């Protein structure tokens, strides 16, 4: 049976390079239905049962650009068995913003720590085991340019996809936000049951119109969720979307502080 693996990541993280290395000449390029966003699909050259879809490069899963909508819809379509989230390891802090959102989707995820050749060249160190523990999903070192780690990352993704292993929710928000999310899950009930429950709860708490329209919740549930949002916003003196964005960045800073060691050479040259 075919296994579907999606490649997702920020622009310039090396997705095209990895996609080309994995699929060789077995590629099909078209457009996503209804939009002029390029769709690239190919068969893994070492196992033709594995179909690889290269998603458009995005910085976030907000629904503001066609690329973000295509990426998000595909990841939530139930089609991919697993996602390989490429991150540019020389720019971990910026790239992990998307990673925290992909993890919240609740689909089998493997982080490909790409451009490791450059990290090593710079003399920086990343504690890969600690990073995997913090993110709650496997992390594989790769260099798409040098073809390093390619088999390992696909093998890890196939395994995660076959077992249906979703990321552990080790990246928590503050207690106030987690409590609000639990209340939203309670109110929304069966409408958001399943693997995407946490993602939907976050979007409902943020008040994202696209998700509100999609879920078609009864008016009474929507007003209870609005009350939960109001209480949180009042307690934190900020809007819900900013609260969640800021907490993602706080988590990312903690993760990078714990897992990345910049070379002393690099630190003196940037001062
Ligand atoms: C140019 N290591 C290194 N060192 N570079 C990598 C790696 C890696 O693991 N992976 C990718 N790159 P895309 P998106 C380039 O094109 O795959 C490089 O947007 C150049 N081009 O070679 O396109 C890759 O699909 C001139 O670099 O990323 C590419 O995600 C000078 O990262 C760039 C220097 O990769 C983006 C680099 C004319």
Tab-separated table of C-alpha atoms and ligand atoms in Angstrom:
chain	number	residue	atom	x	y	z
A	1	UNK	CA	0.000	0.000	0.000
A	2	UNK	CA	1.276	3.479	-0.856
A	3	UNK	CA	2.690	5.646	1.895
A	4	UNK	CA	2.275	9.418	1.509
A	5	UNK	CA	4.908	11.695	2.933
A	6	UNK	CA	4.696	15.482	2.800
A	7	UNK	CA	7.672	17.834	2.921
A	8	UNK	CA	6.946	21.090	4.737
A	9	UNK	CA	9.169	23.973	5.782
A	10	UNK	CA	10.055	27.657	5.479
A	11	UNK	CA	11.129	29.008	2.080
A	12	UNK	CA	14.838	28.308	1.451
A	13	UNK	CA	15.144	25.548	4.042
A	14	UNK	CA	16.224	23.072	1.318
A	15	UNK	CA	12.907	21.401	0.409
A	16	UNK	CA	13.490	21.447	-3.337
A	17	UNK	CA	16.983	20.045	-2.879
A	18	UNK	CA	15.673	17.243	-0.653
A	19	UNK	CA	12.691	16.544	-2.926
A	20	UNK	CA	14.986	16.236	-5.961
A	21	UNK	CA	17.390	13.972	-4.094
A	22	UNK	CA	14.568	11.710	-2.862
A	23	UNK	CA	12.610	11.460	-6.085
A	24	UNK	CA	15.240	11.856	-8.828
A	25	UNK	CA	13.484	11.858	-12.178
A	26	UNK	CA	10.223	10.380	-10.815
A	27	UNK	CA	8.481	13.728	-10.489
A	28	UNK	CA	5.183	15.239	-11.496
A	29	UNK	CA	4.725	19.012	-11.385
A	30	UNK	CA	1.291	20.635	-11.636
A	31	UNK	CA	-0.848	23.112	-9.723
A	32	UNK	CA	-2.933	22.730	-6.585
A	33	UNK	CA	-6.645	22.807	-7.534
A	34	UNK	CA	-8.016	26.325	-7.920
A	35	UNK	CA	-4.792	28.218	-7.192
A	36	UNK	CA	-1.616	29.037	-9.084
A	37	UNK	CA	0.543	27.394	-6.457
A	38	UNK	CA	2.904	24.736	-7.788
A	39	UNK	CA	2.251	21.151	-6.748
A	40	UNK	CA	5.203	18.768	-6.869
A	41	UNK	CA	4.784	15.074	-6.308
A	42	UNK	CA	7.182	12.205	-6.864
A	43	UNK	CA	7.968	8.611	-5.989
A	44	UNK	CA	10.828	7.879	-3.594
A	45	UNK	CA	13.566	6.438	-5.798
A	46	UNK	CA	14.462	3.694	-3.288
A	47	UNK	CA	10.838	2.553	-2.816
A	48	UNK	CA	8.210	3.439	-5.410
A	49	UNK	CA	5.421	2.736	-2.898
A	50	UNK	CA	6.385	5.963	-1.137
A	51	UNK	CA	4.826	9.094	-2.636
A	52	UNK	CA	6.462	12.377	-1.660
A	53	UNK	CA	4.613	15.689	-1.901
A	54	UNK	CA	6.631	18.894	-1.724
A	55	UNK	CA	4.415	21.528	-0.101
A	56	UNK	CA	4.851	25.269	-0.748
A	57	UNK	CA	7.385	26.983	1.551
A	58	UNK	CA	5.634	28.843	4.407
A	59	UNK	CA	6.566	30.561	7.674
A	60	UNK	CA	3.336	29.721	9.445
A	61	UNK	CA	0.034	27.857	9.081
A	62	UNK	CA	-2.042	31.045	9.286
A	63	UNK	CA	-4.608	31.237	6.499
A	64	UNK	CA	-3.341	34.507	4.996
A	65	UNK	CA	-1.622	33.403	1.777
A	66	UNK	CA	-2.576	30.768	-0.836
A	67	UNK	CA	0.643	28.890	0.063
A	68	UNK	CA	-0.302	28.750	3.755
A	69	UNK	CA	-3.824	27.578	2.918
A	70	UNK	CA	-2.588	24.871	0.513
A	71	UNK	CA	-0.035	23.606	3.037
A	72	UNK	CA	-2.423	23.618	5.955
A	73	UNK	CA	-5.342	22.053	4.046
A	74	UNK	CA	-3.129	19.281	2.725
A	75	UNK	CA	-1.637	18.505	6.136
A	76	UNK	CA	-5.164	18.319	7.588
A	77	UNK	CA	-6.674	16.401	4.668
A	78	UNK	CA	-5.875	12.997	6.128
A	79	UNK	CA	-3.846	12.203	2.989
A	80	UNK	CA	-0.269	12.398	4.314
A	81	UNK	CA	0.709	9.459	6.522
A	82	UNK	CA	3.570	11.554	7.872
A	83	UNK	CA	5.179	14.950	7.411
A	84	UNK	CA	8.878	15.665	7.196
A	85	UNK	CA	9.282	19.193	8.541
A	86	UNK	CA	12.562	20.559	7.196
A	87	UNK	CA	14.169	23.241	9.298
A	88	UNK	CA	17.214	25.278	8.404
A	89	UNK	CA	19.410	24.316	11.351
A	90	UNK	CA	21.516	27.475	10.933
A	91	UNK	CA	18.356	29.455	11.674
A	92	UNK	CA	16.645	27.190	14.161
A	93	UNK	CA	14.870	29.849	16.186
A	94	UNK	CA	13.043	31.312	13.179
A	95	UNK	CA	12.224	27.928	11.597
A	96	UNK	CA	10.777	26.366	14.761
A	97	UNK	CA	7.791	28.727	14.686
A	98	UNK	CA	6.261	26.642	11.890
A	99	UNK	CA	7.385	23.447	13.645
A	100	UNK	CA	5.422	24.287	16.803
A	101	UNK	CA	2.298	24.658	14.661
A	102	UNK	CA	2.848	21.444	12.704
A	103	UNK	CA	3.292	19.610	16.017
A	104	UNK	CA	-0.057	20.998	17.204
A	105	UNK	CA	-1.778	19.479	14.134
A	106	UNK	CA	-1.337	16.063	15.718
A	107	UNK	CA	-0.069	14.195	12.642
A	108	UNK	CA	3.006	11.928	12.546
A	109	UNK	CA	5.943	14.334	12.239
A	110	UNK	CA	9.687	14.019	11.766
A	111	UNK	CA	11.900	17.091	11.942
A	112	UNK	CA	14.741	17.111	9.402
A	113	UNK	CA	17.491	19.273	10.836
A	114	UNK	CA	18.767	20.372	7.438
A	115	UNK	CA	21.954	22.277	6.545
A	116	UNK	CA	23.838	20.440	9.276
A	117	UNK	CA	26.968	20.704	7.107
A	118	UNK	CA	26.840	24.492	7.607
A	119	UNK	CA	26.165	24.174	11.344
A	120	UNK	CA	29.270	21.976	11.644
A	121	UNK	CA	31.315	24.298	9.463
A	122	UNK	CA	30.373	27.217	11.723
A	123	UNK	CA	31.467	25.202	14.762
A	124	UNK	CA	27.988	25.331	16.335
A	125	UNK	CA	26.503	22.374	18.211
A	126	UNK	CA	22.900	21.170	18.373
A	127	UNK	CA	21.927	18.559	20.941
A	128	UNK	CA	19.667	16.493	18.669
A	129	UNK	CA	18.419	14.096	21.368
A	130	UNK	CA	17.489	16.972	23.663
A	131	UNK	CA	15.732	18.725	20.773
A	132	UNK	CA	13.705	15.598	19.948
A	133	UNK	CA	12.711	15.260	23.591
A	134	UNK	CA	11.635	18.898	23.819
A	135	UNK	CA	9.666	18.790	20.552
A	136	UNK	CA	8.169	15.388	21.292
A	137	UNK	CA	8.971	13.956	17.847
A	138	UNK	CA	11.953	12.354	16.062
A	139	UNK	CA	14.672	14.689	14.785
A	140	UNK	CA	17.080	13.563	12.054
A	141	UNK	CA	20.214	15.450	10.991
A	142	UNK	CA	20.367	16.022	7.238
A	143	UNK	CA	22.285	17.832	4.560
A	144	UNK	CA	20.114	17.768	1.457
A	145	UNK	CA	22.938	19.397	-0.506
A	146	UNK	CA	25.330	16.580	0.320
A	147	UNK	CA	22.680	13.829	0.317
A	148	UNK	CA	23.334	13.156	4.009
A	149	UNK	CA	20.653	11.626	6.246
A	150	UNK	CA	18.175	11.192	3.381
A	151	UNK	CA	17.475	7.474	3.863
A	152	UNK	CA	17.330	7.908	7.611
A	153	UNK	CA	14.767	10.713	7.479
A	154	UNK	CA	12.475	8.870	5.040
A	155	UNK	CA	12.773	5.630	7.039
A	156	UNK	CA	11.872	7.477	10.238
A	157	UNK	CA	8.892	9.137	8.522
A	158	UNK	CA	7.645	5.816	7.093
A	159	UNK	CA	7.863	4.248	10.550
A	160	UNK	CA	6.013	7.142	12.193
A	161	UNK	CA	3.383	7.033	9.433
A	162	UNK	CA	2.843	3.270	9.679
A	163	UNK	CA	2.574	3.363	13.458
A	164	UNK	CA	0.569	6.601	13.426
A	165	UNK	CA	2.887	8.066	16.074
A	166	UNK	CA	1.846	11.662	16.680
A	167	UNK	CA	4.078	14.162	18.519
A	168	UNK	CA	3.846	14.160	22.303
A	169	UNK	CA	2.514	17.475	23.561
A	170	UNK	CA	5.635	18.362	25.495
A	171	UNK	CA	5.551	21.958	24.264
A	172	UNK	CA	2.879	23.396	26.527
A	173	UNK	CA	1.547	26.897	26.772
A	174	UNK	CA	1.228	28.591	30.192
A	175	UNK	CA	-1.320	27.145	32.617
A	176	UNK	CA	-3.826	29.943	31.819
A	177	UNK	CA	-3.785	29.109	28.111
A	178	UNK	CA	-3.778	25.341	28.638
A	179	UNK	CA	-6.768	25.703	30.961
A	180	UNK	CA	-8.596	27.818	28.346
A	181	UNK	CA	-7.815	25.212	25.654
A	182	UNK	CA	-9.181	22.417	27.850
A	183	UNK	CA	-12.384	24.426	28.304
A	184	UNK	CA	-12.684	25.014	24.539
A	185	UNK	CA	-12.222	21.276	23.872
A	186	UNK	CA	-14.932	20.587	26.418
A	187	UNK	CA	-17.365	23.057	24.837
A	188	UNK	CA	-16.673	22.109	21.203
A	189	UNK	CA	-17.022	18.400	22.040
A	190	UNK	CA	-17.486	15.959	19.171
A	191	UNK	CA	-17.019	18.687	16.515
A	192	UNK	CA	-13.262	18.723	17.150
A	193	UNK	CA	-12.745	15.191	18.436
A	194	UNK	CA	-9.796	13.312	16.957
A	195	UNK	CA	-6.158	13.947	16.149
A	196	UNK	CA	-6.580	17.649	15.264
A	197	UNK	CA	-8.452	18.519	18.503
A	198	UNK	CA	-5.634	20.596	19.994
A	199	UNK	CA	-5.131	22.502	16.731
A	200	UNK	CA	-8.844	23.303	16.408
A	201	UNK	CA	-9.021	24.360	20.052
A	202	UNK	CA	-6.095	26.769	19.534
A	203	UNK	CA	-7.722	28.251	16.433
A	204	UNK	CA	-11.107	28.595	18.167
A	205	UNK	CA	-9.463	30.248	21.163
A	206	UNK	CA	-7.671	32.656	18.803
A	207	UNK	CA	-11.040	33.365	17.168
A	208	UNK	CA	-9.824	32.426	13.687
A	209	UNK	CA	-12.789	32.986	11.375
A	210	UNK	CA	-11.822	30.273	8.869
A	211	UNK	CA	-11.941	27.592	11.565
A	212	UNK	CA	-15.133	28.987	13.094
A	213	UNK	CA	-16.814	28.850	9.653
A	214	UNK	CA	-15.458	25.371	8.909
A	215	UNK	CA	-16.609	23.765	12.151
A	216	UNK	CA	-20.126	25.196	12.041
A	217	UNK	CA	-20.587	25.020	15.820
A	218	UNK	CA	-23.944	25.903	17.422
A	219	UNK	CA	-24.312	29.561	18.459
A	220	UNK	CA	-24.394	28.627	22.164
A	221	UNK	CA	-21.008	26.881	21.891
A	222	UNK	CA	-19.530	29.828	20.008
A	223	UNK	CA	-20.653	32.276	22.669
A	224	UNK	CA	-19.189	30.081	25.434
A	225	UNK	CA	-15.887	29.993	23.524
A	226	UNK	CA	-16.021	33.778	23.099
A	227	UNK	CA	-16.441	34.073	26.892
A	228	UNK	CA	-13.409	31.814	27.467
A	229	UNK	CA	-11.418	34.004	25.052
A	230	UNK	CA	-12.600	37.225	26.754
A	231	UNK	CA	-11.548	35.926	30.195
A	232	UNK	CA	-8.084	34.976	28.935
A	233	UNK	CA	-7.629	38.293	27.116
A	234	UNK	CA	-8.661	40.226	30.197
A	235	UNK	CA	-6.361	38.220	32.478
A	236	UNK	CA	-3.391	38.617	30.129
A	237	UNK	CA	-4.264	42.115	28.867
A	238	UNK	CA	-3.626	41.082	25.262
A	239	UNK	CA	-5.560	39.518	22.378
A	240	UNK	CA	-5.674	35.733	22.237
A	241	UNK	CA	-3.778	35.420	18.953
A	242	UNK	CA	-0.873	37.523	20.278
A	243	UNK	CA	-0.842	35.619	23.577
A	244	UNK	CA	-0.458	32.322	21.733
A	245	UNK	CA	2.111	33.681	19.257
A	246	UNK	CA	4.213	35.128	22.094
A	247	UNK	CA	4.051	31.899	24.051
A	248	UNK	CA	5.209	29.952	20.984
A	249	UNK	CA	8.240	32.247	20.774
A	250	UNK	CA	8.892	31.878	24.530
A	251	UNK	CA	8.882	28.090	24.129
A	252	UNK	CA	11.186	28.307	21.114
A	253	UNK	CA	13.649	30.513	23.006
A	254	UNK	CA	13.710	27.964	25.856
A	255	UNK	CA	14.233	25.089	23.404
A	256	UNK	CA	17.080	26.865	21.593
A	257	UNK	CA	18.745	27.925	24.877
A	258	UNK	CA	18.697	24.292	25.992
A	259	UNK	CA	19.728	22.641	22.696
A	260	UNK	CA	21.939	25.023	20.693
A	261	UNK	CA	25.488	25.975	21.536
A	262	UNK	CA	26.924	28.668	19.264
A	263	UNK	CA	30.659	28.465	18.673
A	264	UNK	CA	32.585	31.052	20.736
A	265	UNK	CA	34.140	32.195	17.443
A	266	UNK	CA	30.718	33.055	15.963
A	267	UNK	CA	29.675	34.882	19.134
A	268	UNK	CA	32.730	37.168	19.150
A	269	UNK	CA	32.377	38.035	15.466
A	270	UNK	CA	28.715	39.051	15.832
A	271	UNK	CA	29.319	41.282	18.881
B	1	LIG	C1	21.233	27.795	-3.658
B	1	LIG	N1	23.334	22.380	3.047
B	1	LIG	C2	23.741	23.502	2.366
B	1	LIG	N2	24.949	23.960	2.621
B	1	LIG	N3	22.941	24.117	1.476
B	1	LIG	C3	21.722	23.605	1.249
B	1	LIG	C4	21.244	22.455	1.906
B	1	LIG	C5	22.095	21.806	2.861
B	1	LIG	O1	21.775	20.813	3.512
B	1	LIG	N4	19.990	22.194	1.457
B	1	LIG	C6	19.718	23.141	0.543
B	1	LIG	N5	20.749	23.990	0.420
B	1	LIG	P1	16.151	25.002	-1.844
B	1	LIG	P2	13.523	25.573	-0.766
B	1	LIG	C7	22.417	28.648	-3.763
B	1	LIG	O2	20.438	27.621	-4.519
B	1	LIG	O3	16.166	23.533	-1.948
B	1	LIG	C8	20.842	25.200	-0.420
B	1	LIG	O4	13.157	27.012	-0.997
B	1	LIG	C9	22.688	29.317	-4.931
B	1	LIG	N6	21.794	29.147	-5.996
B	1	LIG	O5	21.480	24.520	-2.632
B	1	LIG	O6	15.958	25.787	-3.110
B	1	LIG	C10	20.408	24.973	-1.838
B	1	LIG	O7	13.011	24.663	-1.835
B	1	LIG	C11	23.823	30.120	-5.002
B	1	LIG	O8	21.060	27.180	-2.462
B	1	LIG	O9	15.130	25.508	-0.737
B	1	LIG	C12	19.943	26.363	-2.213
B	1	LIG	O10	13.137	25.130	0.591
B	1	LIG	C13	24.647	30.243	-3.906
B	1	LIG	O11	19.931	26.144	0.118
B	1	LIG	C14	19.349	26.915	-0.925
B	1	LIG	C15	24.362	29.588	-2.744
B	1	LIG	O12	17.504	25.433	-1.134
B	1	LIG	C16	17.828	26.769	-0.850
B	1	LIG	C17	23.231	28.788	-2.670
B	1	LIG	C18	22.026	29.805	-7.233
